[in-house]
Coordinates of C-alpha atoms in Angstrom, one line a residue:
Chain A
X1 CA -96.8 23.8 -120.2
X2 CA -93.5 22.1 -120.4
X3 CA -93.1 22.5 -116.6
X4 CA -96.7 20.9 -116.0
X5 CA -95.6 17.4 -118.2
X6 CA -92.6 17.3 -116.4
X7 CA -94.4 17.1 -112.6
X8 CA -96.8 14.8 -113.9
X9 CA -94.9 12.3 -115.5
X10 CA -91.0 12.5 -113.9
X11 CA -90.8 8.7 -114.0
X12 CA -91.5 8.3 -117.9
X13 CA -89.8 11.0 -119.5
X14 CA -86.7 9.7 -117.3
X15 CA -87.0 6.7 -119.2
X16 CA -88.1 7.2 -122.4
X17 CA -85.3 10.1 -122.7
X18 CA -82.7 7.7 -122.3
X19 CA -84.3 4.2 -123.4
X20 CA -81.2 2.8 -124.7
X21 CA -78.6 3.9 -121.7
X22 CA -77.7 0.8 -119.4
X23 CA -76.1 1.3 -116.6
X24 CA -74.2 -2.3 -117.8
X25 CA -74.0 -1.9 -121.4
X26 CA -72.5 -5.7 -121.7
X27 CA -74.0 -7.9 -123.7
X28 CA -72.6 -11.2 -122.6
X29 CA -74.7 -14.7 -123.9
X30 CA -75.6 -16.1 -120.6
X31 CA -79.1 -17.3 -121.3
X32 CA -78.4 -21.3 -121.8
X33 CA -80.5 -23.9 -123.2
X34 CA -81.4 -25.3 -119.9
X35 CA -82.5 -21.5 -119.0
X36 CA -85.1 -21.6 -122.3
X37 CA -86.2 -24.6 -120.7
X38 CA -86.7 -23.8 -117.0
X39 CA -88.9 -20.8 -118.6
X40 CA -91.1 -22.7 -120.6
X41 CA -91.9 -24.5 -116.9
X42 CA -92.7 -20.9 -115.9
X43 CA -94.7 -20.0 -118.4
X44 CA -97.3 -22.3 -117.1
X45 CA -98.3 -19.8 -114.6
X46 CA -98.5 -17.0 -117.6
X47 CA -102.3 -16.2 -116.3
X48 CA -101.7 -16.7 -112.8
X49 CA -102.6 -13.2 -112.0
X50 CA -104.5 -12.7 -114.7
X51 CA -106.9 -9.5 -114.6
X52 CA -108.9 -7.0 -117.0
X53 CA -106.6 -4.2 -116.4
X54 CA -103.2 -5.5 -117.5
X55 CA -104.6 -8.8 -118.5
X56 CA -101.3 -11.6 -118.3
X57 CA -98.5 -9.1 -117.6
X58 CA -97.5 -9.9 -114.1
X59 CA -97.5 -13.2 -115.1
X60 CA -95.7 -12.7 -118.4
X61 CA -93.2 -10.8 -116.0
X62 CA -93.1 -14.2 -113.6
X63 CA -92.6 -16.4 -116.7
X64 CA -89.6 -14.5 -117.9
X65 CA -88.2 -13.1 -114.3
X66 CA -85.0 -15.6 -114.3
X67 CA -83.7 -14.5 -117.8
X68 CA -84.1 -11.2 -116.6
X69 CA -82.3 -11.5 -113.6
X70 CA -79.5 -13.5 -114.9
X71 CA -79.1 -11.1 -117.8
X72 CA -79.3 -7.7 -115.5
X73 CA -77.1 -8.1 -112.7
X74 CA -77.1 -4.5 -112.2
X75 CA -80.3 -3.2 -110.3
X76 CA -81.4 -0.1 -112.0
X77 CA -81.4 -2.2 -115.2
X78 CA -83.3 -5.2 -114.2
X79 CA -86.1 -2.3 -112.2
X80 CA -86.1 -0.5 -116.1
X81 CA -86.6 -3.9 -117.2
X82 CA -89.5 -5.2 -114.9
X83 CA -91.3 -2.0 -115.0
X84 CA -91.6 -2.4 -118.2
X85 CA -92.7 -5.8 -118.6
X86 CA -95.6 -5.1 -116.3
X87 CA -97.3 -3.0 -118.9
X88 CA -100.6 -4.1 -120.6
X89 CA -99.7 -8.2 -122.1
X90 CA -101.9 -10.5 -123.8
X91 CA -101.6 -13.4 -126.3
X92 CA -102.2 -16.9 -126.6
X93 CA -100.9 -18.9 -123.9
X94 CA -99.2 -21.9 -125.6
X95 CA -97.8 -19.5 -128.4
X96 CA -96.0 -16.7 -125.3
X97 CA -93.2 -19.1 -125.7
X98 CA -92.1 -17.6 -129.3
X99 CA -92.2 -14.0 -127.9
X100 CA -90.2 -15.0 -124.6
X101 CA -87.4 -16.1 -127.0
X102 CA -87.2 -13.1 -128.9
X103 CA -88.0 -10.4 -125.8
X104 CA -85.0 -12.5 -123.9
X105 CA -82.6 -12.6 -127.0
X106 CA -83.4 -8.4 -127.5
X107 CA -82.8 -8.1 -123.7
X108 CA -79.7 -9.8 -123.7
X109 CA -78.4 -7.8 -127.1
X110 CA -79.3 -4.8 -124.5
X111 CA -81.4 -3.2 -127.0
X112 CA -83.3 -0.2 -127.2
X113 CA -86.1 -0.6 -124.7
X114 CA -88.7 0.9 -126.3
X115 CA -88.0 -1.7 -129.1
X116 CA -88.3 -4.1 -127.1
X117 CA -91.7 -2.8 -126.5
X118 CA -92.8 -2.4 -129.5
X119 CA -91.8 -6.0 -130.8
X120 CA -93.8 -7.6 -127.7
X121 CA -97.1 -5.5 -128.4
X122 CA -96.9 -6.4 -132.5
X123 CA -96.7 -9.7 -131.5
X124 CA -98.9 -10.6 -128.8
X125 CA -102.3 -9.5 -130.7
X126 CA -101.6 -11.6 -133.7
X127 CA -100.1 -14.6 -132.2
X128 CA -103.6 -14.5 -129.7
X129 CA -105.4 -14.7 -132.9
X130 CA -103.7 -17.7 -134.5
X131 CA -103.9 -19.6 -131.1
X132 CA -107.7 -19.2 -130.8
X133 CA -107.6 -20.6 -134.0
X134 CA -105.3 -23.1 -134.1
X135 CA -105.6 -24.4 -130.7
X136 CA -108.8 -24.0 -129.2
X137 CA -110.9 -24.4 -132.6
X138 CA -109.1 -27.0 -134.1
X139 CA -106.3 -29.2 -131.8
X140 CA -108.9 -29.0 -129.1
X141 CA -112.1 -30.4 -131.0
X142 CA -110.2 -32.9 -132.6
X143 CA -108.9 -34.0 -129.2
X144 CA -111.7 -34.3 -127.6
X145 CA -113.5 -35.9 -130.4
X146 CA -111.6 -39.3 -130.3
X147 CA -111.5 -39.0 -126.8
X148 CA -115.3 -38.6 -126.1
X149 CA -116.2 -41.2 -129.0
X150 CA -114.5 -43.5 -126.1
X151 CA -115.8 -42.4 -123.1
X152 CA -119.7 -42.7 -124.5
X153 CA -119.4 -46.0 -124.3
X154 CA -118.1 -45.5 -120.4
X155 CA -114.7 -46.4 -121.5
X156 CA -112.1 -44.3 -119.0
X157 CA -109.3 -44.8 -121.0
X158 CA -110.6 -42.3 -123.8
X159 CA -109.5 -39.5 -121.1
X160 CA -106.3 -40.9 -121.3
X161 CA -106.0 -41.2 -125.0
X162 CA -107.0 -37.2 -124.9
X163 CA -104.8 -36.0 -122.5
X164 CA -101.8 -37.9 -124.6
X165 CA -102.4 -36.8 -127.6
X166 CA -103.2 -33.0 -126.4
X167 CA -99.9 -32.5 -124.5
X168 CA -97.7 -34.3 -126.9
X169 CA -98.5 -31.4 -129.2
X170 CA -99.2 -28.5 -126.7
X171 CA -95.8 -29.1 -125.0
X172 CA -93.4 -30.5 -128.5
X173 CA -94.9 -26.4 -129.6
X174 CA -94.1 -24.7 -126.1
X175 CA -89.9 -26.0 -126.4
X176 CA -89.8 -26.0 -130.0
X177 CA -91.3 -22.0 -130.2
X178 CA -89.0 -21.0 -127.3
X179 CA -86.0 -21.9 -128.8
X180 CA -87.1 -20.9 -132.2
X181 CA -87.5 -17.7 -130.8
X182 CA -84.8 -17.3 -129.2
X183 CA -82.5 -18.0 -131.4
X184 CA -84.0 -16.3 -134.5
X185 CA -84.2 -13.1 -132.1
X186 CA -80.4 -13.2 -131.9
X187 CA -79.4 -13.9 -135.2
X188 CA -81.7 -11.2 -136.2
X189 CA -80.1 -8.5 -133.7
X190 CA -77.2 -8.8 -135.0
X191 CA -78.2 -7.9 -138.5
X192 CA -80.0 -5.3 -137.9
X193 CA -77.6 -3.8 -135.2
X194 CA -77.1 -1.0 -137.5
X195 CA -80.6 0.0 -138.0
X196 CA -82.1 0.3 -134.4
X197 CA -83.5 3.1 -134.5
X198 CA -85.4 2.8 -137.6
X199 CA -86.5 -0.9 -136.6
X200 CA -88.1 0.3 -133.3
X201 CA -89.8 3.0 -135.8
X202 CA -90.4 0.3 -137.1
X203 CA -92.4 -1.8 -134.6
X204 CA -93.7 1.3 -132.8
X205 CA -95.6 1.4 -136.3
X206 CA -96.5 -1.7 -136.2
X207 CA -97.3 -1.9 -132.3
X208 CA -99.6 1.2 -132.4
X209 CA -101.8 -0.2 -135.8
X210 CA -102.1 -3.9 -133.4
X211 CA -103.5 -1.3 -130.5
X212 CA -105.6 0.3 -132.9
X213 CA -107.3 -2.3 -133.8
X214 CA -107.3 -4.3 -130.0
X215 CA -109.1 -1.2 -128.4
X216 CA -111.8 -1.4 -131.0
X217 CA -112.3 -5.3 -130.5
X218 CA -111.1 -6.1 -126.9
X219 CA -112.9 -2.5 -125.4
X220 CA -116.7 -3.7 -124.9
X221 CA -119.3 -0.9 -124.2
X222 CA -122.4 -1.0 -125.2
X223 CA -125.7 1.4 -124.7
X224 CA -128.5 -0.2 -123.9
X225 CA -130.9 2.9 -123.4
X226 CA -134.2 4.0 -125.8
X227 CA -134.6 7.4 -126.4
X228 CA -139.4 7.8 -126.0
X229 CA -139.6 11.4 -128.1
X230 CA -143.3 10.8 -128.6
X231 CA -143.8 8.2 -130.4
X232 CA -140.6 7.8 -131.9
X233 CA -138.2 5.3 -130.2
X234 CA -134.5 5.8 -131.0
X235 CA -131.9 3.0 -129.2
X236 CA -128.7 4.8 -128.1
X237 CA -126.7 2.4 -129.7
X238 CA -127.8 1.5 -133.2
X239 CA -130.0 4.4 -134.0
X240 CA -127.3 7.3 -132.5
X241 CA -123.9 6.1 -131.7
X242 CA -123.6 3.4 -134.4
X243 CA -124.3 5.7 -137.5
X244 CA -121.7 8.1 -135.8
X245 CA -119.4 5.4 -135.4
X246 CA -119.5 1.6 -134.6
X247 CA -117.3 0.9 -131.1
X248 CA -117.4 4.6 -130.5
X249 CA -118.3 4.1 -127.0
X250 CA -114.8 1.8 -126.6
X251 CA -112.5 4.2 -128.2
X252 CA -114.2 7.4 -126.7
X253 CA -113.4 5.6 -122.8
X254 CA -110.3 4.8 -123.9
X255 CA -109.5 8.1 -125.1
X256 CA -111.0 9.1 -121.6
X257 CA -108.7 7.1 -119.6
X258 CA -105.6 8.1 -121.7
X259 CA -106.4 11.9 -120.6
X260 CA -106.5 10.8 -117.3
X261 CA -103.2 9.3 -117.1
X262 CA -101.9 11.7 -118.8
X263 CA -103.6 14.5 -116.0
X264 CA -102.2 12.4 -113.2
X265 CA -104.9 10.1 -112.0
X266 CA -103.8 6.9 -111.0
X267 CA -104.9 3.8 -112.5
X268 CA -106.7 2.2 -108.8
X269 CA -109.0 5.7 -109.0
X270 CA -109.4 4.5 -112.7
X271 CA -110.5 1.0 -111.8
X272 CA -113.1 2.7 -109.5
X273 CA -114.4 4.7 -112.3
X274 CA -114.7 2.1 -114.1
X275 CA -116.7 -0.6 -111.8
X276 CA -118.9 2.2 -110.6
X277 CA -119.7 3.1 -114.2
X278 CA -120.9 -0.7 -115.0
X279 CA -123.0 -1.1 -112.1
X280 CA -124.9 1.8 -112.4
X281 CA -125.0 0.8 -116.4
X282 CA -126.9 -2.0 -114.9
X283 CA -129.1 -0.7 -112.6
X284 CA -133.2 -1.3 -113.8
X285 CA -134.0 1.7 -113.7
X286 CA -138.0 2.6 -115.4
X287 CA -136.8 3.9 -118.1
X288 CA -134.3 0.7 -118.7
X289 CA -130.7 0.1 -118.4
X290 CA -128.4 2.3 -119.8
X291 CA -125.4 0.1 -120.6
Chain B
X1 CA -123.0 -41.5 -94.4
X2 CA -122.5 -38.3 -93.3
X3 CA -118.7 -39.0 -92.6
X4 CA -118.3 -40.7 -96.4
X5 CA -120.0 -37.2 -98.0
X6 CA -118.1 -35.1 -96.4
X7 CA -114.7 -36.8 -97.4
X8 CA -115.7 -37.4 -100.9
X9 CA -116.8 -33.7 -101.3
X10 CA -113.4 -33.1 -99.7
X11 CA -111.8 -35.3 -102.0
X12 CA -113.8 -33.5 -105.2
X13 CA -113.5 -29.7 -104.0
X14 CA -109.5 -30.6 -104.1
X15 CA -110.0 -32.0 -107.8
X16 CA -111.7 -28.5 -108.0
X17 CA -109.2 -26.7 -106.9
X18 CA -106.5 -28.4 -109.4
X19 CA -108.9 -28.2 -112.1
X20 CA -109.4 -24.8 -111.7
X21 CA -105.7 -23.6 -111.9
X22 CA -105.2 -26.1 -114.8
X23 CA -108.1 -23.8 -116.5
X24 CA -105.8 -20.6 -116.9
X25 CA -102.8 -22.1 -115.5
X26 CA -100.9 -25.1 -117.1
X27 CA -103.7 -25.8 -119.2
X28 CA -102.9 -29.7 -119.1
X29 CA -106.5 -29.7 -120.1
X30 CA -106.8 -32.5 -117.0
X31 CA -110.0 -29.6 -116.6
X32 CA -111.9 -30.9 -119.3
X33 CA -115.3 -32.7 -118.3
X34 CA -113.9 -36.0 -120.2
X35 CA -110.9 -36.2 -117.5
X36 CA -113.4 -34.5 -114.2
X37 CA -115.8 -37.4 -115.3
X38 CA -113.4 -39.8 -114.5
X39 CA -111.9 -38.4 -111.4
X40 CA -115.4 -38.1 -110.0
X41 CA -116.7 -41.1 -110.9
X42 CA -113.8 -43.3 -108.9
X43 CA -114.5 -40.6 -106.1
X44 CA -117.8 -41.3 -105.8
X45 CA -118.0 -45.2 -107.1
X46 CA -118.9 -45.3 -110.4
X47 CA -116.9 -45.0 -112.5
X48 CA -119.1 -46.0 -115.5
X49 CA -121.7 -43.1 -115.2
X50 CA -118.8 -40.4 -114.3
X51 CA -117.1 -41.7 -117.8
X52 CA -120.5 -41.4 -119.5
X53 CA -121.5 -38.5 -118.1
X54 CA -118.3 -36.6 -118.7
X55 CA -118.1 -37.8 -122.1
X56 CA -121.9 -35.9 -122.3
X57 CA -120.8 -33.0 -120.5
X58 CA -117.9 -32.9 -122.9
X59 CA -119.4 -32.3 -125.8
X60 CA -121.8 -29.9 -124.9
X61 CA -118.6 -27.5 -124.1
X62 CA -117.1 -28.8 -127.3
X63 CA -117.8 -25.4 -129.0
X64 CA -117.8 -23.2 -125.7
X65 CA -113.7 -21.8 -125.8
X66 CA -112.3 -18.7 -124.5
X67 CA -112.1 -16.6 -127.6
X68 CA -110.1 -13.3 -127.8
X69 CA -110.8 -12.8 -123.6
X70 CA -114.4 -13.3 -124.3
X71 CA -115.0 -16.5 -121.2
X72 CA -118.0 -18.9 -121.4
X73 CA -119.8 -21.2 -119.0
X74 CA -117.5 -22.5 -116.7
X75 CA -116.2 -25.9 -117.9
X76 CA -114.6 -27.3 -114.6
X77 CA -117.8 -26.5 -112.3
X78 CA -120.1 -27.5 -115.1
X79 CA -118.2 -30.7 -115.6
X80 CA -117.4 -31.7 -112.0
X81 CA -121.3 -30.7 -110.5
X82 CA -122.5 -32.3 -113.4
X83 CA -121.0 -35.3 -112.6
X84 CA -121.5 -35.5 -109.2
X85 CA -124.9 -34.9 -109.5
X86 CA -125.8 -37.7 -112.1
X87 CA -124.1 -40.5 -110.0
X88 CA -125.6 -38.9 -106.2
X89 CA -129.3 -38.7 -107.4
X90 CA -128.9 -41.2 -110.4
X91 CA -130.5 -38.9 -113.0
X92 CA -130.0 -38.9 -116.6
X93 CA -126.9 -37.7 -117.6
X94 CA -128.9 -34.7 -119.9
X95 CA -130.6 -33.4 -116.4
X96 CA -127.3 -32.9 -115.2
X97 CA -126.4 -31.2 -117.8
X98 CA -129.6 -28.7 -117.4
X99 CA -128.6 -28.4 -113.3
X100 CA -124.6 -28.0 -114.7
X101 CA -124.8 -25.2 -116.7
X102 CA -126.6 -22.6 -114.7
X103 CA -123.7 -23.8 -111.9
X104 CA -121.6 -23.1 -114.7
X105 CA -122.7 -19.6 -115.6
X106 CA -123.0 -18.6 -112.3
X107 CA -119.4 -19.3 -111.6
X108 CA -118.0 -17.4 -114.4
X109 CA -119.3 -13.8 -113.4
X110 CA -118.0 -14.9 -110.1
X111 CA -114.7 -15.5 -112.1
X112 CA -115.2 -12.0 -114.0
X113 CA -115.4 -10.6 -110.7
X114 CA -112.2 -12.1 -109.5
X115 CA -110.3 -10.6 -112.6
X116 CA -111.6 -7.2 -112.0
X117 CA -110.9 -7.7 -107.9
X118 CA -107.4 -8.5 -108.9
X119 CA -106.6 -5.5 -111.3
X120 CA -105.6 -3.3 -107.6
X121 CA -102.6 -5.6 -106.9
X122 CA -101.2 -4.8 -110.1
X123 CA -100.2 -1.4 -108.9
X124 CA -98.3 -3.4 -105.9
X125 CA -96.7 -5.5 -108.8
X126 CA -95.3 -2.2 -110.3
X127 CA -94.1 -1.2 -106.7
X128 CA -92.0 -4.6 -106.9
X129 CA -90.8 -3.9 -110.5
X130 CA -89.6 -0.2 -109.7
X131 CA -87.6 -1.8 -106.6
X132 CA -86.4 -5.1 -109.0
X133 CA -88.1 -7.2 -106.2
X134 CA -88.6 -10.3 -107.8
X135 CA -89.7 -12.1 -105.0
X136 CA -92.8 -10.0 -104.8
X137 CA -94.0 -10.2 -108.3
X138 CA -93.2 -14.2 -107.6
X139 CA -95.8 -14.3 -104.5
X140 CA -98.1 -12.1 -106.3
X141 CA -98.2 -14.8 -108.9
X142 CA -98.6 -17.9 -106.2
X143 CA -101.0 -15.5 -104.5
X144 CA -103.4 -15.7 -107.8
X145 CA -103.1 -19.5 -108.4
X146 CA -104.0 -20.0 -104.2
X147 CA -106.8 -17.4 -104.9
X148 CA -107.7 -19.9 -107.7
X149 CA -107.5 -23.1 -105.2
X150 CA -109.5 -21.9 -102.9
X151 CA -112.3 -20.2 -105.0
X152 CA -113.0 -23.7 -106.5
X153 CA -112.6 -25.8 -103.7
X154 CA -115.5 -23.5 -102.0
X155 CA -117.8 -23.8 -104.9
X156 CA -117.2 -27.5 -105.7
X157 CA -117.4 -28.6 -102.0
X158 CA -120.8 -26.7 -101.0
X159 CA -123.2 -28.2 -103.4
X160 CA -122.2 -31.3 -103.1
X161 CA -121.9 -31.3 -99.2
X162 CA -125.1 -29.4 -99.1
X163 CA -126.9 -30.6 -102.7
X164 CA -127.2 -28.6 -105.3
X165 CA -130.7 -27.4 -105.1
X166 CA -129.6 -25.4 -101.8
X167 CA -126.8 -23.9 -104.0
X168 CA -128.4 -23.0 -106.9
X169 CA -131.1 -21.1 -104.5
X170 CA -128.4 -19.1 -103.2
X171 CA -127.2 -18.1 -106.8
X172 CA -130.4 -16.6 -107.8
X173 CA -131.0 -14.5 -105.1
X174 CA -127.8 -11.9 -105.2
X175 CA -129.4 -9.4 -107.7
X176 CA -128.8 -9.8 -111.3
X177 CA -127.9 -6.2 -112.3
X178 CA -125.1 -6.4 -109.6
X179 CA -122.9 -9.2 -111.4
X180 CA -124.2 -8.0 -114.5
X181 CA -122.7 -4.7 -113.9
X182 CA -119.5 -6.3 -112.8
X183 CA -119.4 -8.1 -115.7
X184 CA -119.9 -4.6 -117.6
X185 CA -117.2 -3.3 -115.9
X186 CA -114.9 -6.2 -116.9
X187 CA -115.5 -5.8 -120.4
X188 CA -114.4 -1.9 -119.7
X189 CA -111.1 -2.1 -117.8
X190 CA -109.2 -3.1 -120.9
X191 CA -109.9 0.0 -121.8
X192 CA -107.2 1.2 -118.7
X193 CA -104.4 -1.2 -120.1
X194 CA -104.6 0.5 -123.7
X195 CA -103.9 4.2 -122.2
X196 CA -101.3 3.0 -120.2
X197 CA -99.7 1.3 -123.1
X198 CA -101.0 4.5 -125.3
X199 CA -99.1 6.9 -122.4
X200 CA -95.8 5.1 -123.1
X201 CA -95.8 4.7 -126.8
X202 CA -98.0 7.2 -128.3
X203 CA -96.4 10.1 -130.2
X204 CA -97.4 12.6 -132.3
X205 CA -96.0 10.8 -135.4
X206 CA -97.7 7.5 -134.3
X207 CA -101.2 8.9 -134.2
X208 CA -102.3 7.7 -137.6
X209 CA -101.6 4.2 -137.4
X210 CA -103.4 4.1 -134.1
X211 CA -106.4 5.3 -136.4
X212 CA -105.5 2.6 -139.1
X213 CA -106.1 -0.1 -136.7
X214 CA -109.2 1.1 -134.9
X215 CA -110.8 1.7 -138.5
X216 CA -110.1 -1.8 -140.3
X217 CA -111.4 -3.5 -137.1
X218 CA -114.3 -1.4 -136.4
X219 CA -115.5 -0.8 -140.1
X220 CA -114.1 -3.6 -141.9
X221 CA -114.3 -6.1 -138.8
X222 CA -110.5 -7.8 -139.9
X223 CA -108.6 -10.0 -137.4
X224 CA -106.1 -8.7 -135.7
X225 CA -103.8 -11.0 -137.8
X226 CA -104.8 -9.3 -141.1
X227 CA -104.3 -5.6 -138.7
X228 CA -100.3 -6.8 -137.8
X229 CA -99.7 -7.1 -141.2
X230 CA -101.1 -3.9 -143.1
X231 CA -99.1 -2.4 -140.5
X232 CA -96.4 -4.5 -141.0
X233 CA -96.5 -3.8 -144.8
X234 CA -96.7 0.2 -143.7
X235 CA -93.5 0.0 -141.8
X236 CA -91.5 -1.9 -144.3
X237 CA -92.3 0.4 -146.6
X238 CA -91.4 3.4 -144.3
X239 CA -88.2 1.6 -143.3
X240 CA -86.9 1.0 -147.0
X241 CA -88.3 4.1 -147.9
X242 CA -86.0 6.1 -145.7
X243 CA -83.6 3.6 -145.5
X244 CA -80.5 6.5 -146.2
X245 CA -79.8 7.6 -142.9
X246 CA -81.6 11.0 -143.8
X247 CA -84.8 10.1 -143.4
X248 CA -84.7 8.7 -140.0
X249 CA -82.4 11.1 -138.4
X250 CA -84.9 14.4 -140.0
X251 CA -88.0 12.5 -138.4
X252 CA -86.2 13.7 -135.5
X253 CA -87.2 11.2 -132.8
X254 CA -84.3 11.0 -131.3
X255 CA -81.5 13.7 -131.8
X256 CA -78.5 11.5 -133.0
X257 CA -78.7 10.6 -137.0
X258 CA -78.1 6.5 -137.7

């Protein structure tokens, strides 16, 4: 048994044994304000590669990718580092700058990687939240509002007077949270030095709770298929599944998936699976859809 | 005539193309049917109806925003071939809306389909990571905003080369259940990012907080906000709890006590 994890998984348990050891243990400040800045810039491109699997994390990776470089000069670091960044990522994207400045201030204190980790998932899922609301239900409208009031009346300069007032606000937030988090990430570090292993308890507690609750609302799968017993019609979903348990269907593919990391499949067989699964879930067949 | 089309519909696929990466990318908002309206309008020579029927096109997609991954219509084709079908057949602006937003739909399954196409090249980004090639995760990056370019350039141009009846012909005829199963599919790969996050951070000991968060979603339907911070309040009250070094060294994590 112990012999079998070990095949499948030689990469992990390599770093997960020794998630703290650095080959350069130095934790020298180098990141600079103009640094901060030249990231925000980056940042921009946070969604470039954006896709369902890992949703922003290549791009995440991109936007951070000159901290990381000027903060691991030794290779086996900075490849611990990136491989780790490229793990499942996704928030808001005017409020990634916050995170950035903490993830780069913990990377530069050479903490605990899988604190690291577990600080980035706790705060992505949240932050995404009050983005959506803050940004795209409220700055947005309100934006577009006095701009469109203008342009009804064929006016141009009401596109202007949007733009302005949008990016004045949408870029003052990108600087401001990237230094704010940067430099309340360091000050922090250094208080709780002592505790590090108890704080990435800490967040891993956190962290799993936030994917918890992500898997049951980001996850959609639905069953579309009704069940003729005679004359009885029972829908898959809310006559079956639902009184077993809402967003089963999610949690259960998840769970699926997991298991087949975990057995060795790799994730492009998984992605297969997966698009198979929802085209056949939406063939017509006679007896209707199933998904 | 012919030569004046083709370079305007140039001139608008390459607005397409900027105001498609602005979408995701950026997010200048310089996407946003008020700002296309203009840009089209002084492309095409009237300025006028492009502002008017921007400022139209605008506020239908007012309430249409990408909430928690969930994408709607798609706002820069709906706003560009909206516009640039109002001012080349002189219709109403609301008829352009009502040719827009089937466009619009259309589009984004195309766009789910590009997200799910582009979940492979993630396993070459973790090749790049492993070998601290930062070069490569760069290009896969500017290979994802050129996929972007191009994508809209194609669907801008077309129509409006071609007109937008042609188009919208073509649209209806791939079958349904195909991009609706691709679409299925995309709401389902998540589902792969979560167990490799799970694979990585899930222990024995972490099990019930996982089961916290899936339950006050699913049952009680909270925000992920409200989530963070019951487990927030659950680790600061295992961190003071414990906070002799006993408890965290007899948890037994990791061997050496704090």
């Amino acid at each position: 048994m112990a012999s079998e994890n070990a095949a499948i998984e030689p990469k992990i348990s390599a770093q997960v044994n020794n998630p703290e050891i650095y080959e350069d243990p130095s934790t020298e400040q180098v990141i600079t304000k103009r640094d901060l800045n030249k990231l925000v810039w980056r940042s921009l491109l946070l969604q470039a590669s954006f896709n369902y699997e890992r949703m922003q994390a290549a791009g995440w990776l991109y936007s951070i990718l000159p901290g990381l470089k000027k903060i691991h000069k030794n290779k086996q670091d900075l490849s611990e580092s990136m491989k780790s960044h490229m793990e499942f990522f996704n928030t808001h994207p005017f409020l990634v700058n916050i995170i950035m400045g903490i993830v780069l201030a913990m990377e530069e204190k050479k903490q605990n990687r899988n604190t690291i980790r577990a600080i980035r998932v706790a705060m992505m899922g949240p932050l995404g939240g009050i983005g959506d609301a803050l940004f795209w239900l409220t700055l947005l409208p309100i934006c577009v509002g006095i701009g469109a009031s203008l342009g009804a009346d064929g006016n141009p300069v009401g596109a202007l007077v949007f733009l302005v007032i949008f990016n004045v606000v949408h870029f003052g937030l990108r600087f401001g949270l990237m230094r704010y988090g940067y430099y309340a990430g360091t000050n922090a570090i250094s208080s709780l030095k002592e505790n590090t292993k108890k704080v990435s308890h800490a967040a891993s507690i956190v962290g799993l709770t936030v994917v918890g609750g992500l898997i049951a609302s980001f996850v959609q799968i639905k069953a579309n298929l009704v069940i003729h017993a005679g004359k009885a019609e029972i829908a898959l979903q809310e006559d079956l599944l639902d009184k077993i348990m809402p967003n089963i269907l999610p949690l259960g593919y998840t769970l699926l998936m997991y298991y087949l990391l975990k057995r060795g499949l790799s994730p492009v067989i998984l992605i297969l699976i997966t698009v198979v699964i929802g085209i056949i879930g939406k063939i017509p067949f006679p007896f209707g859809t199933i998904l | 005539m012919d030569q004046e089309i083709l370079l305007q519909a140039l001139l608008i696929a390459i607005w397409a193309g900027i105001a498609g990466i602005d979408l995701f990318n950026g997010l200048l908002h310089i996407h946003r049917p008020i700002v296309t309206g203009v840009i089209v309008g002084l492309i095409l020579g009237d300025l006028p109806t492009g502002v008017m029927t921007g400022a139209a096109i605008e506020l239908v997609w007012a309430g249409m925003v990408p909430l928690a991954g969930a994408q709607p219509p798609n706002v820069v084709i709906g706003g560009i071939i909206g516009t640039a079908f109002a001012i080349l057949t002189g219709q109403d602006p609301q008829v352009a809306i009502g040719v827009a937003v089937p466009f619009a739909v259309a589009v984004q399954a195309c766009i789910t389909l590009m997200f799910t196409a582009f979940s492979p090249v993630m396993h070459k980004a973790d090749k790049y990571a492993e070998e601290a090639n930062t070069k490569g995760i760069e290009r896969i990056n500017y290979l994802g905003i050129a996929t972007l370019f191009v994508f809209y350039f194609v669907v801008a141009f077309l129509p409006i080369y071609f007109g937008a009846e042609a188009a919208k012909n073509v649209v209806e005829s791939l079958p349904a259940w195909l991009i609706a199963g691709l679409g299925t599919a995309g709401g389902m790969m998540a589902a792969i990012g979560f167990a490799m996050l799970l694979k990585i951070m899930l222990k024995k000991q972490y099990i019930a907080y996982l089961i916290v968060g899936f339950i006050l979603v699913t049952y009680l339907q909270m925000p992920i906000i409200a989530v963070a911070l019951i487990g927030l309040a659950i680790a600061m009250y295992d961190f003071y709890k414990t906070s002799g070094g006993q408890g965290a060294a007899m948890r037994g994590a990791r061997g050496r006590g704090i």
